Amino acid sequence: MLHLILNSPFQSQALAQALSYLQSGDELVLMQDAVIAACAPQWCEPLAGIPLHVMTEDLQARGLRHQVGDLLDMAGLVELIAQKGSPRTWAG
């Protein structure tokens, strides 16, 4: 399953909740304010080793550089959704 995380882990429990539901073969996509997690030292260790994608456009819009995960653009996200099927969105 593909999990889309939208909110900052400092303002929402969405990322922590998604991580608790993660199963073998699942992948995470950090987008919007959730990209902050890929830059924050306290989140880099829990995210290491997980199939993780970080939206390039959202990092650039916030002036951030990721420490974990692979960069993903919108075309790549569309392709990933086509491969994995309907994603689970975590927000709020």
C-alpha positions as protocol buffer text, in pm:
chain_id: "A"
residue {
  index: 1
  type: MET
  ca { x: 0 y: 0 z: 0 }
}
residue {
  index: 2
  type: LEU
  ca { x: 107 y: 356 z: -66 }
}
residue {
  index: 3
  type: HIS
  ca { x: 71 y: 599 z: 227 }
}
residue {
  index: 4
  type: LEU
  ca { x: 58 y: 974 z: 159 }
}
residue {
  index: 5
  type: ILE
  ca { x: 152 y: 1189 z: 459 }
}
residue {
  index: 6
  type: LEU
  ca { x: 46 y: 1554 z: 434 }
}
residue {
  index: 7
  type: ASN
  ca { x: 106 y: 1722 z: 770 }
}
residue {
  index: 8
  type: SER
  ca { x: 417 y: 1819 z: 964 }
}
residue {
  index: 9
  type: PRO
  ca { x: 502 y: 1561 z: 1230 }
}
residue {
  index: 10
  type: PHE
  ca { x: 538 y: 1854 z: 1471 }
}
residue {
  index: 11
  type: GLN
  ca { x: 172 y: 1951 z: 1429 }
}
residue {
  index: 12
  type: SER
  ca { x: 3 y: 1618 z: 1364 }
}
residue {
  index: 13
  type: GLN
  ca { x: 24 y: 1251 z: 1459 }
}
residue {
  index: 14
  type: ALA
  ca { x: -38 y: 1143 z: 1097 }
}
residue {
  index: 15
  type: LEU
  ca { x: 319 y: 1024 z: 1032 }
}
residue {
  index: 16
  type: ALA
  ca { x: 345 y: 838 z: 1362 }
}
residue {
  index: 17
  type: GLN
  ca { x: 10 y: 671 z: 1300 }
}
residue {
  index: 18
  type: ALA
  ca { x: 103 y: 572 z: 946 }
}
residue {
  index: 19
  type: LEU
  ca { x: 431 y: 423 z: 1068 }
}
residue {
  index: 20
  type: SER
  ca { x: 242 y: 209 z: 1320 }
}
residue {
  index: 21
  type: TYR
  ca { x: 27 y: 65 z: 1038 }
}
residue {
  index: 22
  type: LEU
  ca { x: 313 y: 10 z: 792 }
}
residue {
  index: 23
  type: GLN
  ca { x: 340 y: -344 z: 656 }
}
residue {
  index: 24
  type: SER
  ca { x: 593 y: -519 z: 439 }
}
residue {
  index: 25
  type: GLY
  ca { x: 579 y: -384 z: 85 }
}
residue {
  index: 26
  type: ASP
  ca { x: 422 y: -53 z: 188 }
}
residue {
  index: 27
  type: GLU
  ca { x: 576 y: 278 z: 82 }
}
residue {
  index: 28
  type: LEU
  ca { x: 549 y: 630 z: 226 }
}
residue {
  index: 29
  type: VAL
  ca { x: 530 y: 959 z: 41 }
}
residue {
  index: 30
  type: LEU
  ca { x: 596 y: 1278 z: 235 }
}
residue {
  index: 31
  type: MET
  ca { x: 429 y: 1577 z: 75 }
}
residue {
  index: 32
  type: GLN
  ca { x: 314 y: 1926 z: 165 }
}
residue {
  index: 33
  type: ASP
  ca { x: 430 y: 2007 z: 523 }
}
residue {
  index: 34
  type: ALA
  ca { x: 518 y: 1644 z: 593 }
}
residue {
  index: 35
  type: VAL
  ca { x: 845 y: 1688 z: 399 }
}
residue {
  index: 36
  type: ILE
  ca { x: 980 y: 1852 z: 714 }
}
residue {
  index: 37
  type: ALA
  ca { x: 1018 y: 1502 z: 863 }
}
residue {
  index: 38
  type: ALA
  ca { x: 1277 y: 1411 z: 598 }
}
residue {
  index: 39
  type: CYS
  ca { x: 1491 y: 1703 z: 720 }
}
residue {
  index: 40
  type: ALA
  ca { x: 1444 y: 1677 z: 1097 }
}
residue {
  index: 41
  type: PRO
  ca { x: 1712 y: 1475 z: 1280 }
}
residue {
  index: 42
  type: GLN
  ca { x: 1462 y: 1324 z: 1525 }
}
residue {
  index: 43
  type: TRP
  ca { x: 1263 y: 1176 z: 1233 }
}
residue {
  index: 44
  type: CYS
  ca { x: 1551 y: 1063 z: 1012 }
}
residue {
  index: 45
  type: GLU
  ca { x: 1631 y: 754 z: 1220 }
}
residue {
  index: 46
  type: PRO
  ca { x: 1271 y: 624 z: 1239 }
}
residue {
  index: 47
  type: LEU
  ca { x: 1233 y: 680 z: 863 }
}
residue {
  index: 48
  type: ALA
  ca { x: 1564 y: 519 z: 765 }
}
residue {
  index: 49
  type: GLY
  ca { x: 1520 y: 183 z: 596 }
}
residue {
  index: 50
  type: ILE
  ca { x: 1157 y: 247 z: 505 }
}
residue {
  index: 51
  type: PRO
  ca { x: 1066 y: 279 z: 135 }
}
residue {
  index: 52
  type: LEU
  ca { x: 1029 y: 657 z: 152 }
}
residue {
  index: 53
  type: HIS
  ca { x: 969 y: 922 z: -114 }
}
residue {
  index: 54
  type: VAL
  ca { x: 986 y: 1297 z: -59 }
}
residue {
  index: 55
  type: MET
  ca { x: 812 y: 1538 z: -296 }
}
residue {
  index: 56
  type: THR
  ca { x: 1073 y: 1758 z: -462 }
}
residue {
  index: 57
  type: GLU
  ca { x: 838 y: 2051 z: -523 }
}
residue {
  index: 58
  type: ASP
  ca { x: 733 y: 2066 z: -158 }
}
residue {
  index: 59
  type: LEU
  ca { x: 1094 y: 2061 z: -36 }
}
residue {
  index: 60
  type: GLN
  ca { x: 1186 y: 2339 z: -279 }
}
residue {
  index: 61
  type: ALA
  ca { x: 885 y: 2550 z: -181 }
}
residue {
  index: 62
  type: ARG
  ca { x: 1001 y: 2535 z: 181 }
}
residue {
  index: 63
  type: GLY
  ca { x: 1371 y: 2581 z: 108 }
}
residue {
  index: 64
  type: LEU
  ca { x: 1458 y: 2244 z: 265 }
}
residue {
  index: 65
  type: ARG
  ca { x: 1702 y: 1961 z: 187 }
}
residue {
  index: 66
  type: HIS
  ca { x: 1606 y: 1607 z: 270 }
}
residue {
  index: 67
  type: GLN
  ca { x: 1827 y: 1376 z: 477 }
}
residue {
  index: 68
  type: VAL
  ca { x: 1636 y: 1051 z: 413 }
}
residue {
  index: 69
  type: GLY
  ca { x: 1423 y: 915 z: 133 }
}
residue {
  index: 70
  type: ASP
  ca { x: 1425 y: 942 z: -244 }
}
residue {
  index: 71
  type: LEU
  ca { x: 1315 y: 1255 z: -426 }
}
residue {
  index: 72
  type: LEU
  ca { x: 990 y: 1227 z: -618 }
}
residue {
  index: 73
  type: ASP
  ca { x: 828 y: 1470 z: -861 }
}
residue {
  index: 74
  type: MET
  ca { x: 460 y: 1488 z: -954 }
}
residue {
  index: 75
  type: ALA
  ca { x: 503 y: 1265 z: -1261 }
}
residue {
  index: 76
  type: GLY
  ca { x: 676 y: 1008 z: -1042 }
}
residue {
  index: 77
  type: LEU
  ca { x: 393 y: 1024 z: -789 }
}
residue {
  index: 78
  type: VAL
  ca { x: 137 y: 959 z: -1060 }
}
residue {
  index: 79
  type: GLU
  ca { x: 341 y: 661 z: -1180 }
}
residue {
  index: 80
  type: LEU
  ca { x: 377 y: 528 z: -825 }
}
residue {
  index: 81
  type: ILE
  ca { x: 0 y: 552 z: -769 }
}
residue {
  index: 82
  type: ALA
  ca { x: -59 y: 372 z: -1098 }
}
residue {
  index: 83
  type: GLN
  ca { x: 170 y: 91 z: -982 }
}
residue {
  index: 84
  type: LYS
  ca { x: 52 y: 64 z: -621 }
}
residue {
  index: 85
  type: GLY
  ca { x: -316 y: 151 z: -659 }
}
residue {
  index: 86
  type: SER
  ca { x: -525 y: 391 z: -454 }
}
residue {
  index: 87
  type: PRO
  ca { x: -317 y: 541 z: -171 }
}
residue {
  index: 88
  type: ARG
  ca { x: -412 y: 589 z: 192 }
}
residue {
  index: 89
  type: THR
  ca { x: -394 y: 959 z: 280 }
}
residue {
  index: 90
  type: TRP
  ca { x: -296 y: 1060 z: 632 }
}
residue {
  index: 91
  type: ALA
  ca { x: -380 y: 1417 z: 728 }
}
residue {
  index: 92
  type: GLY
  ca { x: -488 y: 1608 z: 1033 }
}
